Coordinates of C-alpha atoms in Angstrom, one line a residue:
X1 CA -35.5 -8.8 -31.7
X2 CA -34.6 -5.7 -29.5
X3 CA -31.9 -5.8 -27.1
X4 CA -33.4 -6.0 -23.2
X5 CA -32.2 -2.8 -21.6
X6 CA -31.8 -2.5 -17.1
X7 CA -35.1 -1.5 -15.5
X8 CA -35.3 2.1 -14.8
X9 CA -35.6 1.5 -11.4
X10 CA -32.3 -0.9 -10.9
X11 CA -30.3 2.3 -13.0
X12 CA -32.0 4.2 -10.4
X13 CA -30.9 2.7 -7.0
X14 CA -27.5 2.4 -8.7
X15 CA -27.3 5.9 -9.1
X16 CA -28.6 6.7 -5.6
X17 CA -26.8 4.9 -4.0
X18 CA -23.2 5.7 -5.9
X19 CA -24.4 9.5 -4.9
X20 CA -24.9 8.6 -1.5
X21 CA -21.3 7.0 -1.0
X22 CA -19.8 10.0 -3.2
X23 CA -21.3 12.6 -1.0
X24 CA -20.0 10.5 2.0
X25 CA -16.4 10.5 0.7
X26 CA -16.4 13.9 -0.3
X27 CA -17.8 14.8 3.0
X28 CA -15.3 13.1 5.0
X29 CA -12.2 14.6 3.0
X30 CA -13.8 18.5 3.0
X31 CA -14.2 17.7 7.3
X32 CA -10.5 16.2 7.6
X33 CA -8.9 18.6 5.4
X34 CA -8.4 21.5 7.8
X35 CA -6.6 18.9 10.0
X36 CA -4.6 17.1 7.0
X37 CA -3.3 20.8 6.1
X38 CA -2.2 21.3 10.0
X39 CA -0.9 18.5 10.4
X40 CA 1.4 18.6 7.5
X41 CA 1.8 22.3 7.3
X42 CA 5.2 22.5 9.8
X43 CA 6.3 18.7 8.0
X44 CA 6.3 20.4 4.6
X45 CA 7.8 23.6 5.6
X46 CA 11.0 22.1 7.4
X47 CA 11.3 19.9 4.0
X48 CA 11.1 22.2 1.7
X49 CA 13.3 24.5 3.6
X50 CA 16.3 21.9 4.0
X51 CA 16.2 20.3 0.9
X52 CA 17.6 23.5 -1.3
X53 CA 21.2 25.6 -0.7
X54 CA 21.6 28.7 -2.2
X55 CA 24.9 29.3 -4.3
X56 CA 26.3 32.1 -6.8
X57 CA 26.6 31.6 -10.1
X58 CA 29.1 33.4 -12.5
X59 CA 26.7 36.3 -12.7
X60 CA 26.6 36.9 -8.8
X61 CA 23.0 35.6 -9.1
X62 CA 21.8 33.1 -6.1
X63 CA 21.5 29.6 -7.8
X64 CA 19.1 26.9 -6.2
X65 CA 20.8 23.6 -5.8
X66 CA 19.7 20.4 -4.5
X67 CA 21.4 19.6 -1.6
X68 CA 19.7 16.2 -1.1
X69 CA 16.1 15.0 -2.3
X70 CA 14.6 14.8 1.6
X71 CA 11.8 12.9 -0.3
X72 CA 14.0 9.5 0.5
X73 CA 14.3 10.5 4.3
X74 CA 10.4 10.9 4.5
X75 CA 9.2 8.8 7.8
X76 CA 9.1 5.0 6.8
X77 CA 5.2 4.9 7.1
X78 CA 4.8 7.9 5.4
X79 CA 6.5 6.5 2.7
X80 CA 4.7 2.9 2.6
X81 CA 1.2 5.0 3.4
X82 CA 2.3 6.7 -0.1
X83 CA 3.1 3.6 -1.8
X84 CA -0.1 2.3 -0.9
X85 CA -2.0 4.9 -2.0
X86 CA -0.5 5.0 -5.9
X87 CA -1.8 1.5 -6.5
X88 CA -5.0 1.6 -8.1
X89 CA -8.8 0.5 -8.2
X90 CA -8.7 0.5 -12.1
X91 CA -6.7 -3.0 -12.5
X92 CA -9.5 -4.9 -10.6
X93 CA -11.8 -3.3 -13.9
X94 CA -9.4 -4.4 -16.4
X95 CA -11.1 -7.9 -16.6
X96 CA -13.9 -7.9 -14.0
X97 CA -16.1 -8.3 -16.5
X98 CA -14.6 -11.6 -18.0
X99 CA -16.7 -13.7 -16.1
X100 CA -20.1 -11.7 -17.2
X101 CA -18.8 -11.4 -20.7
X102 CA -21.5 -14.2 -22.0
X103 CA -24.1 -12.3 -20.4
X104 CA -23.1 -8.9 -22.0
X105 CA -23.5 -11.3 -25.2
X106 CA -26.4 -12.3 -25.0
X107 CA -27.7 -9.0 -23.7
X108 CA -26.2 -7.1 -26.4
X109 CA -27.2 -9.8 -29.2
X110 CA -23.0 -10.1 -30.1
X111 CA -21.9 -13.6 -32.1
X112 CA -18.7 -12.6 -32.8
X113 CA -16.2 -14.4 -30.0
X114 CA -13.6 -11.7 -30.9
X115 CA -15.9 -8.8 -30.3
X116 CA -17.0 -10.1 -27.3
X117 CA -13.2 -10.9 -26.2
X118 CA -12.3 -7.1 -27.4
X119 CA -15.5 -5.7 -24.3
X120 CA -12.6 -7.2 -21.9
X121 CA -9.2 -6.6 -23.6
X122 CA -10.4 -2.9 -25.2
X123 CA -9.9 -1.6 -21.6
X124 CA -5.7 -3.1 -21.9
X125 CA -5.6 -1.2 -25.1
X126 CA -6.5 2.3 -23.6
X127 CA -3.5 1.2 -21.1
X128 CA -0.9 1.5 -23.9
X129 CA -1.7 4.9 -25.3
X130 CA -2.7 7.3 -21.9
X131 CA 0.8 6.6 -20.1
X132 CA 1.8 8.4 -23.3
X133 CA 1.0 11.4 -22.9
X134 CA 0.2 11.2 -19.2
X135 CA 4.0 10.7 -18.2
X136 CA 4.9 13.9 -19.8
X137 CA 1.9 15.8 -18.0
X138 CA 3.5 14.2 -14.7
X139 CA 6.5 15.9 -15.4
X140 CA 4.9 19.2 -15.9
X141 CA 2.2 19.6 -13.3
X142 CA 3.8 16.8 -10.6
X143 CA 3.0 12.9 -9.8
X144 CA 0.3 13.7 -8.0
X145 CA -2.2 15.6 -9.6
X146 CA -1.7 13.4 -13.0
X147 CA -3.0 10.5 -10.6
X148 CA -5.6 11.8 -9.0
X149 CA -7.3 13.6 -11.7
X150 CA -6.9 10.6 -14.2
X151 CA -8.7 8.9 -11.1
X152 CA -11.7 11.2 -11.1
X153 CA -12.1 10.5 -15.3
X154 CA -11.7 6.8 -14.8
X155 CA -14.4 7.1 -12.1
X156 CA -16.9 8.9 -14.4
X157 CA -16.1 6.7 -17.5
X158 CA -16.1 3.0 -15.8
X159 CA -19.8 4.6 -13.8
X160 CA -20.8 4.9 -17.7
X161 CA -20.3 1.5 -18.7
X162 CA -22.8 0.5 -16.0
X163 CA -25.4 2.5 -18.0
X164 CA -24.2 0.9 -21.7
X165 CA -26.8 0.1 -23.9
X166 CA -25.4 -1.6 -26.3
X167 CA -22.2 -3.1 -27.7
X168 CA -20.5 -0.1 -28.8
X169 CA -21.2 2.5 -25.9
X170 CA -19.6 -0.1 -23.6
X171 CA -16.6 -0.6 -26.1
X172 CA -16.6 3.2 -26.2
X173 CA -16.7 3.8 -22.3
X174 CA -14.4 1.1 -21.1
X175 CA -11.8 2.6 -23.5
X176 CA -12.1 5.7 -21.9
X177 CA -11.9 4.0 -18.5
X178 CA -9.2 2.5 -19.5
X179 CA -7.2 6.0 -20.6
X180 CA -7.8 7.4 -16.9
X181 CA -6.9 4.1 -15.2
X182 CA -3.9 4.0 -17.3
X183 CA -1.6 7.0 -15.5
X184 CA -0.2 5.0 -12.3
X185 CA 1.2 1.6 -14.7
X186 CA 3.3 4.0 -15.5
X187 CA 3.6 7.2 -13.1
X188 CA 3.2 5.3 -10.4
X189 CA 6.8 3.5 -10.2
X190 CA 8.4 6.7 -11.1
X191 CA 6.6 7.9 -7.7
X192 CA 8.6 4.8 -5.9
X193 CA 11.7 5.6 -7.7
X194 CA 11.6 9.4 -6.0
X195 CA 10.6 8.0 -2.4
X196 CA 13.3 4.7 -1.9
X197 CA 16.6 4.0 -2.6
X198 CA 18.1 1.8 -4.3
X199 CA 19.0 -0.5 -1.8
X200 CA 15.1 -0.3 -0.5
X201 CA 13.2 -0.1 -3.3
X202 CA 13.1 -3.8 -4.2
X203 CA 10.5 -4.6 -1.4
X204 CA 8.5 -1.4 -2.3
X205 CA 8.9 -2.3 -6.4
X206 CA 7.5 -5.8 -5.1
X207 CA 4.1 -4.6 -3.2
X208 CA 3.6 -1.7 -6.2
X209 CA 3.8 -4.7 -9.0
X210 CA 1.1 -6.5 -7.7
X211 CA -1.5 -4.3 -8.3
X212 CA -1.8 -4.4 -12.2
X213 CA -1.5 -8.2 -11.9
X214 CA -3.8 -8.8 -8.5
X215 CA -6.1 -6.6 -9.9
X216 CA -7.2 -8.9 -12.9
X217 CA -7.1 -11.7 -10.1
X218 CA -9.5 -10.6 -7.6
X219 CA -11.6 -8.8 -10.8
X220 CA -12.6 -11.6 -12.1
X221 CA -13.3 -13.4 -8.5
X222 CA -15.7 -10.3 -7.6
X223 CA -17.0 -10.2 -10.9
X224 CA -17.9 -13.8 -11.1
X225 CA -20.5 -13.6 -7.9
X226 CA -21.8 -10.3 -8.6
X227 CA -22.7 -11.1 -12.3
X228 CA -24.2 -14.4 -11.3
X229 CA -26.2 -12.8 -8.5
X230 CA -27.3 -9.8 -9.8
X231 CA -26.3 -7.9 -13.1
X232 CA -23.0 -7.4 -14.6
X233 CA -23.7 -4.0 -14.6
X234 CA -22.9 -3.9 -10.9
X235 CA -19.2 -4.9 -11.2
X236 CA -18.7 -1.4 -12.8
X237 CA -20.8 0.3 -10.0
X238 CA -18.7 -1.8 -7.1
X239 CA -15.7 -0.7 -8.7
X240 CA -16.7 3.0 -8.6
X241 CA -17.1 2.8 -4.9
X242 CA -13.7 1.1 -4.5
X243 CA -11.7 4.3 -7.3
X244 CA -13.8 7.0 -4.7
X245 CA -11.7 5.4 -1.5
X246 CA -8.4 5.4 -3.1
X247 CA -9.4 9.2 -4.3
X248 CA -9.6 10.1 -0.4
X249 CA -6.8 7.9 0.4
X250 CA -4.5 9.7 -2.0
X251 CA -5.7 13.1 -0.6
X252 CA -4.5 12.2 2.8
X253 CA -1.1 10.2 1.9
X254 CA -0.3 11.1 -1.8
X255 CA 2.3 13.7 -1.8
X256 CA 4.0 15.0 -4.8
X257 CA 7.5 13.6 -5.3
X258 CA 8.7 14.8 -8.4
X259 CA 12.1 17.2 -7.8
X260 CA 11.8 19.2 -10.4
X261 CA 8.2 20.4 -9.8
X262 CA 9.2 20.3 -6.0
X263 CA 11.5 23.0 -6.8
X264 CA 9.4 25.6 -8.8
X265 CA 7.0 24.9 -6.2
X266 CA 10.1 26.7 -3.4
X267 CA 11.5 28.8 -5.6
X268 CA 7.6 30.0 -6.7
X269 CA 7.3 31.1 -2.5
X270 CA 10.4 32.6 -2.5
X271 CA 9.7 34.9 -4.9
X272 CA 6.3 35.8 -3.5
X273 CA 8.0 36.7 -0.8
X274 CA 10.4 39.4 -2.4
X275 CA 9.5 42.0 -4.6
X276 CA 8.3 40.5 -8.6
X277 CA 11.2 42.1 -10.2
X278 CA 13.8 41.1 -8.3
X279 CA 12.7 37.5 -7.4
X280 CA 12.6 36.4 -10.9
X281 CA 15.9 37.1 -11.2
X282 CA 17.4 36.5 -8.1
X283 CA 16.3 32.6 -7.3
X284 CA 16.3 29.9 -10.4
X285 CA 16.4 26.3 -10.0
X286 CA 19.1 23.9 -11.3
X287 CA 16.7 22.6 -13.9
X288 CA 16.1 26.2 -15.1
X289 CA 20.2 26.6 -15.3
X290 CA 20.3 24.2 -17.5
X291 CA 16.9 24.1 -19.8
X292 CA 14.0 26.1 -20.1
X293 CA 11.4 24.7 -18.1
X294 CA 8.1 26.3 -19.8
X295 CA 5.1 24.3 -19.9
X296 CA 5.8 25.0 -24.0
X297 CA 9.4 23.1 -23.9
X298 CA 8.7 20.2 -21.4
X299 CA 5.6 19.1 -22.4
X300 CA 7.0 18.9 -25.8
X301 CA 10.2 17.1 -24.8
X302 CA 8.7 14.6 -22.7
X303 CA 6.3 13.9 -24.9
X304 CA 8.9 12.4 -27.2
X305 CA 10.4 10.9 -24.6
X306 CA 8.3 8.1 -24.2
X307 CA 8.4 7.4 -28.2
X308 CA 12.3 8.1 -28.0
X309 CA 13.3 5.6 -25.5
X310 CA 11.3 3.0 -27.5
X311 CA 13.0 3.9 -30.7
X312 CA 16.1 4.5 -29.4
X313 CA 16.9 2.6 -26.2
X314 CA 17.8 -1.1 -27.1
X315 CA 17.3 -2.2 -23.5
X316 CA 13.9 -0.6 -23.1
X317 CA 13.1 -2.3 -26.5
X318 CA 14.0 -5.8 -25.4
X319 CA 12.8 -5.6 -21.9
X320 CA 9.6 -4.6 -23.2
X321 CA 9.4 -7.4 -25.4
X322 CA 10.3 -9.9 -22.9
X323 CA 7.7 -8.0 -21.0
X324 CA 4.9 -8.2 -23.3
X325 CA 5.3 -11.5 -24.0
X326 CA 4.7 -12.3 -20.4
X327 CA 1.9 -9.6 -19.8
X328 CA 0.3 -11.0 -23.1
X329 CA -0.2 -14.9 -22.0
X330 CA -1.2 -13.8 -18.6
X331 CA -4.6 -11.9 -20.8
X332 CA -5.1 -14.9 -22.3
X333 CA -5.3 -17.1 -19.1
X334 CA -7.6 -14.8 -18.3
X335 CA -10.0 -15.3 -21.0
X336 CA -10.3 -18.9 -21.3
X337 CA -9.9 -19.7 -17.0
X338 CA -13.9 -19.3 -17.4
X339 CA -14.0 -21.6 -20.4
X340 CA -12.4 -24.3 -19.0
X341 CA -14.0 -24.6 -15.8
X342 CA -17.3 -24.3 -17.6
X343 CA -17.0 -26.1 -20.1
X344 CA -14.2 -29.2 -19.0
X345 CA -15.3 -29.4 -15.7
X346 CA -18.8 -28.0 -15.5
X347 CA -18.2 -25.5 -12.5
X348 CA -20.9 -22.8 -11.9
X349 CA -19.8 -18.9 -12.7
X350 CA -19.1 -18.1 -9.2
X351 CA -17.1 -21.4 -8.3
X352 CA -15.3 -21.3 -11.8
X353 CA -13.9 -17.3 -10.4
X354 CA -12.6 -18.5 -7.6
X355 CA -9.5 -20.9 -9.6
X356 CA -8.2 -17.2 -10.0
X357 CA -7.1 -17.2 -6.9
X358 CA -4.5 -19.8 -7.8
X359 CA -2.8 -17.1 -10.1
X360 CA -3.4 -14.9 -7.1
X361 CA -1.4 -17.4 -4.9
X362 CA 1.1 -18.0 -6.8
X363 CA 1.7 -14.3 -7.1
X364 CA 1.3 -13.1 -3.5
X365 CA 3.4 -15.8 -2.2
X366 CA 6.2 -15.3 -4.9
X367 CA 6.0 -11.5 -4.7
X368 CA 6.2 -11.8 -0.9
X369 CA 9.6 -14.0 -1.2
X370 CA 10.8 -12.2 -3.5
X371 CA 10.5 -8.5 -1.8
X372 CA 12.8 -10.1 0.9
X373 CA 15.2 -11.4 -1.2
X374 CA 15.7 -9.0 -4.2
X375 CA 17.3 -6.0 -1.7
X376 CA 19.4 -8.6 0.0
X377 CA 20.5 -10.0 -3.2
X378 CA 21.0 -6.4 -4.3
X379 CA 23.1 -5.1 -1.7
X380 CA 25.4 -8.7 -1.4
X381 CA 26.2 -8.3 -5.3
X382 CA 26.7 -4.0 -5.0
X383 CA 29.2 -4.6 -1.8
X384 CA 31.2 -7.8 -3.8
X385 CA 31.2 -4.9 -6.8
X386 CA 33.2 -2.1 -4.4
X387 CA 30.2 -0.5 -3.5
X388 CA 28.6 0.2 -6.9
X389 CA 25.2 -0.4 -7.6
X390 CA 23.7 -1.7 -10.7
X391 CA 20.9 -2.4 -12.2
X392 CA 21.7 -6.1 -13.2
X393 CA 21.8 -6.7 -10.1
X394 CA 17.9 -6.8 -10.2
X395 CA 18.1 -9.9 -13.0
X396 CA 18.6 -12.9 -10.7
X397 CA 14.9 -13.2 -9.9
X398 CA 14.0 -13.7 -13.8
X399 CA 16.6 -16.9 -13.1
X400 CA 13.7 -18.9 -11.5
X401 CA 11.0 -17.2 -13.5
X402 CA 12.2 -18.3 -16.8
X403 CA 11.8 -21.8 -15.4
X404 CA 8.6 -21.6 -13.6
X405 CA 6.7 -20.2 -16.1
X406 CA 6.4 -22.6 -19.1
X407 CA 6.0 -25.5 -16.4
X408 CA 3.4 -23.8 -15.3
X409 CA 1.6 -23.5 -18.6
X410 CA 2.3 -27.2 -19.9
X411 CA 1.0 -28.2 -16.3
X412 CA -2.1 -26.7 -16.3
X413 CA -3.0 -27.3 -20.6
X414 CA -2.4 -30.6 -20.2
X415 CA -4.3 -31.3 -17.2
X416 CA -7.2 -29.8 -18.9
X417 CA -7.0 -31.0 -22.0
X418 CA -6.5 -34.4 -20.4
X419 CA -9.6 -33.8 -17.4
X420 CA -7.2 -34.1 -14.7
X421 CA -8.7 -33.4 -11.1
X422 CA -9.2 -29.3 -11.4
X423 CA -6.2 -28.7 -8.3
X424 CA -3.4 -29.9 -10.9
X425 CA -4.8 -27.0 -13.1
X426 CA -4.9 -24.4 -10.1
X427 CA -1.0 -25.6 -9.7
X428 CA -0.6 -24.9 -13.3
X429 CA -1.8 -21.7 -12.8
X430 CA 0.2 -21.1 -9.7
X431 CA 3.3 -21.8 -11.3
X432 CA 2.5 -19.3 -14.2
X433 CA 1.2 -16.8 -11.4
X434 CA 5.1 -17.4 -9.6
X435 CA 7.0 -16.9 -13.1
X436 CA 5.5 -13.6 -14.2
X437 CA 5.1 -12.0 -11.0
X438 CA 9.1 -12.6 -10.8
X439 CA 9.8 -11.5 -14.4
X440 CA 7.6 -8.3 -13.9
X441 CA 9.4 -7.2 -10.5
X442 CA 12.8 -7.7 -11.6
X443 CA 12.3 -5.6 -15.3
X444 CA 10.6 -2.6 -13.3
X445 CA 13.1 -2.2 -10.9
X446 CA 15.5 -2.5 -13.2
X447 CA 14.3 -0.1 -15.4
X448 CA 13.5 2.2 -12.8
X449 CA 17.3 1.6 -11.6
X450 CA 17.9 2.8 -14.9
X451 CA 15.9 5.8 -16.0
X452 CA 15.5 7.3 -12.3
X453 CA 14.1 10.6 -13.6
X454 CA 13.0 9.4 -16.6
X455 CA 11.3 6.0 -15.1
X456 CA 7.9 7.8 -16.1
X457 CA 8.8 7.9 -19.4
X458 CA 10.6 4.7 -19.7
X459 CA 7.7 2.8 -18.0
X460 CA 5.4 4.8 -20.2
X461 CA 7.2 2.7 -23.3
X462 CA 7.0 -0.7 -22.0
X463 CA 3.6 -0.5 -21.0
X464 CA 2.9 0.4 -24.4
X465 CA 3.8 -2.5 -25.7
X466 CA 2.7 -5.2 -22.7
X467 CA -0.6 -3.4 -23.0
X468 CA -0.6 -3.7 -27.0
X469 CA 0.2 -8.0 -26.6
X470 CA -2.8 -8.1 -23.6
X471 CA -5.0 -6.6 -26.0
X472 CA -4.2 -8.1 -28.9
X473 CA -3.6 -12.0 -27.2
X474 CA -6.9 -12.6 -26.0
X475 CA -8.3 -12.2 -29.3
X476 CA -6.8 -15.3 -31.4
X477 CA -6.6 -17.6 -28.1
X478 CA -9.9 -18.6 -28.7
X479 CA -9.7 -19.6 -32.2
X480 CA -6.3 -21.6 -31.2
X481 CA -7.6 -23.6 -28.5
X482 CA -11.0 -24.1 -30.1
X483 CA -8.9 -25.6 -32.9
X484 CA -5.8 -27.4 -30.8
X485 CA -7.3 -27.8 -27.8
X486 CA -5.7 -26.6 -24.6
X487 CA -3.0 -29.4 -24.2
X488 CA -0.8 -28.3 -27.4
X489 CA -1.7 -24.8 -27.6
X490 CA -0.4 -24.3 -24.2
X491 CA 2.5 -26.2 -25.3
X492 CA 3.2 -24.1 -28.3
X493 CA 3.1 -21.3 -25.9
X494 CA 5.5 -23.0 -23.5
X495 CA 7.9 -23.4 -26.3
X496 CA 7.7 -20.0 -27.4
X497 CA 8.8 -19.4 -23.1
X498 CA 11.3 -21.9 -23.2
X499 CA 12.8 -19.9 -26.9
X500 CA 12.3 -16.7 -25.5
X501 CA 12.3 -16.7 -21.9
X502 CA 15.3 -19.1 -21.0
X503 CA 18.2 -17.5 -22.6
X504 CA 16.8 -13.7 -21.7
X505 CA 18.2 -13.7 -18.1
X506 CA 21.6 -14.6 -19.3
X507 CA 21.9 -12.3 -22.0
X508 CA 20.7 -9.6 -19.8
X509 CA 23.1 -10.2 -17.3
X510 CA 26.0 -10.4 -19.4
X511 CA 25.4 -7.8 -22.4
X512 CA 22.6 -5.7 -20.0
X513 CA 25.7 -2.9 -19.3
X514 CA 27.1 -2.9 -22.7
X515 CA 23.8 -1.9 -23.8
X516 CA 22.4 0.2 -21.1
X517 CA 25.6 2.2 -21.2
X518 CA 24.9 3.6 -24.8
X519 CA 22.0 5.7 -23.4
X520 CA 22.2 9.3 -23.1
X521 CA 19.3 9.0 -20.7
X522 CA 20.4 6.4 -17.9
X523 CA 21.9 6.4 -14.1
X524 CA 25.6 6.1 -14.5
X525 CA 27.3 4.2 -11.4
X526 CA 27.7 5.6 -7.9
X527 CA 29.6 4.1 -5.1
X528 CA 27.3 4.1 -2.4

């Protein structure tokens, strides 16, 4: 029996109208770009010009220093417009699809649970490799044009799952998908680490972290109507619409932030501006002082980096463990929210989504609290520590986290394995929401507390392996509840929280400097 394919004609309105809202975009960016360059034009010259200082070094030779990275005394709005805009449409992709994955089944004729799990989690599995390589290219070429470019490939590759036409061009596509979406999980917090302070990036690090998590929340929501409305190949096209507004968001509030490339980009006018000869060799960057900055010798340092810090650095090692673990079960709630509200309580597909937004409360609200508190917290502990600021100071919100999250996931198992009324499972799910939202804010600002220029790289190694357990988890859950049921393998899972989760925050608290201090690669203290 063949495999039914999409009418001709629904592929075609889906491609007319995509084109219609592309050309729209790109009109509306190539009108307001004149403007966007005036408007900025004076801004950018002022910053450039005070940021640098020109000194002599032993060969009488003007020496470019930073005097202070202005990208921290940007306008406030300027910087939240910028935080804004790195989030990204690609997380909402990540498992939109989950609800229409019995449909993709039956279209595609797959029998195989774990191959239809793998047409959700394939796109996770593209998020561990791209950051990869993509960090290093960041640190090359700048923040900016890593993000947005890796935007434009995740737009064409997601638009190409909409048009699969069978099991393995979908696999095939959302990988792809997946690599371009990848770039801001990891680039994106090093772009936060450039714009805020320490004592300000908590609340920024807060509203950032909920896109890779709010994403597979309101996914799956979305996905859940349009699939039962229409075809699941529309949740791809929707998305596509959604990536093409970020695009022109970024070109309006993205900025690069990155001081190294900020710096070639001055010294590069200044020599323009003398004679060839003599510009090369009067103006040189501090980075260039002190390293060869060729395309040749960065890219091929920072792209060890990455692989470095996760064979090297203990304390990238263990946070991305702890990490994983978390990023891991939250895949799996993913994947089986739609079984149980099929199949215990006999919800329809687009009132069974809608329980996601119990994770999605639970996260918001927490992440909200949290943002307020975590700055406060930070500056109270640097001031009783004479002024110095440290990353521990970032761990007391895994305190509560630790707690919260294998109550959550006892709560909500047992309530559906006993067919409890469906709320006691949306608190369940709350709770678990609450826990990892806390857990994820506190290791990313601590790691981007740690490895300020690096946090690119750093990132780039602990979303290796989170993205390697949320691929990887989703594909055994089914076999373990099918053959446990959800009461005791939630409770295997909450033991494995209480085990690993529970003791974490204190060990990181106490041994977190010790360890952290061994790196070659980490902020050293500085009294503010």
């Amino acid at each position: 029996m063949s495999n039914p394919s999409p009418t001709f004609s629904s592929c075609r309105y889906a491609a007319a109208m995509l084109a219609h809202v592309v050309a729209l975009l790109f009109l509306f960016a190539s009108r307001c770009y004149h403007r966007r360059r005036t408007l900025f034009s004076c801004f950018d010259s002022c910053f450039l010009d005070d940021i640098y200082i020109a000194g002599v070094c032993g060969d009488s030779r003007p020496l470019i220093h930073i005097l202070c990275l202005l990208v921290v005394h940007w306008l406030y709005e300027k910087r939240w417009c910028a935080t804004i805009a790195v989030t990204f449409a690609s997380t909402v992709t990540s498992s939109g699809i989950a609800p229409g994955s019995s449909k993709i089944a039956e279209e595609f004729g797959i029998t195989s649970q774990p191959i239809v799990a793998m047409t959700v989690s394939i796109f996770v599995l593209a998020y561990a490799i791209g950051p990869l390589f993509m960090a290093p290219l960041s640190e090359i070429y700048g923040r900016t044009k890593v993000i947005q470019l890796s935007n434009l490939f995740f737009f064409a590759w997601n638009m190409a799952c909409g048009f699969a036409q069978n099991k393995t061009q979908l696999i095939i596509f959302r990988f792809l998908a997946g690599l371009g979406g990848s770039p801001p999980l990891a680039v994106g917090m090093g772009v936060l680490g450039d714009m805020w302070r320490a004592e300000e990036r908590g609340r920024a690090s807060a509203t950032y972290s909920l896109a890779p998590l709010m994403g597979p929340v309101i996914g799956p929501v979305i996905g859940a109507w349009i699939s039962a409305r229409t075809t699941w190949r529309w949740v791809f096209w929707s998305t596509c619409i959604f990536a093409m507004a970020v695009q022109v968001m970024g070109l309006f509030f993205l900025r690069e932030t990155f001081a190294p490339v900020l710096l070639e980009q001055k010294i590069a006018r200044l020599r323009k501006a003398e004679e060839p000869e003599k510009g090369a060799l009067r103006y040189r960057t501090v980075f260039e002082a002190s390293e060869t900055r060729s395309w040749q010798h960065i890219f091929s340092k920072a792209l060890r980096r990455p692989f470095a810090l996760f064979m090297h650095e203990s304390i990238v090692q263990l946070l991305g463990l702890y990490m994983a673990f978390i990023y891991g079960i939250f895949y799996i709630y993913l994947t089986t929210i739609p079984t149980i509200f099929r199949d215990v309580y006999h919800h329809p597909p687009g009132v069974a989504g809608l329980h996601y937004f119990a994770l999605g409360i639970g996260l918001i609200f927490t992440s909200q609290l949290n943002s307020r508190t975590m700055d406060t917290v930070y500056i109270y502990l640097r001031d009783r520590n004479g002024g110095i600021g440290e990353p521990e100071f970032r761990i007391p919100s895994m305190f509560p986290a630790s707690v919260l999250f294998p109550i959550g996931l006892l709560v909500s198992g047992w309530a559906a394995e006993k067919q409890l009324h469906w709320i006691v499972v949306d608190v369940g799910m709350a709770l678990v929401g609450a826990g990892m939202i806390l857990s994820f804010q506190s290791i990313q600002t601590y790691l981007v507390d740690t490895f300020t220029l690096f946090a690119a790289s750093a990132l780039a190694a602990v979303t290796f392996i989170r993205s390697v357990f949320a691929f990887g988890f989703p594909l055994f859950s089914p076999a373990m509840y099918a053959k446990l049921g959800y009461g005791k393998g939630d409770t295997i899972l909450a033991v494995l929280a209480i085990v690993i989760g529970c003791p974490s925050p204190f060990l990181f608290w106490k041994y977190g400097k010790a360890v952290r201090m061994r790196s070659r690669h980490t902020m050293k203290p500085v009294v503010s």
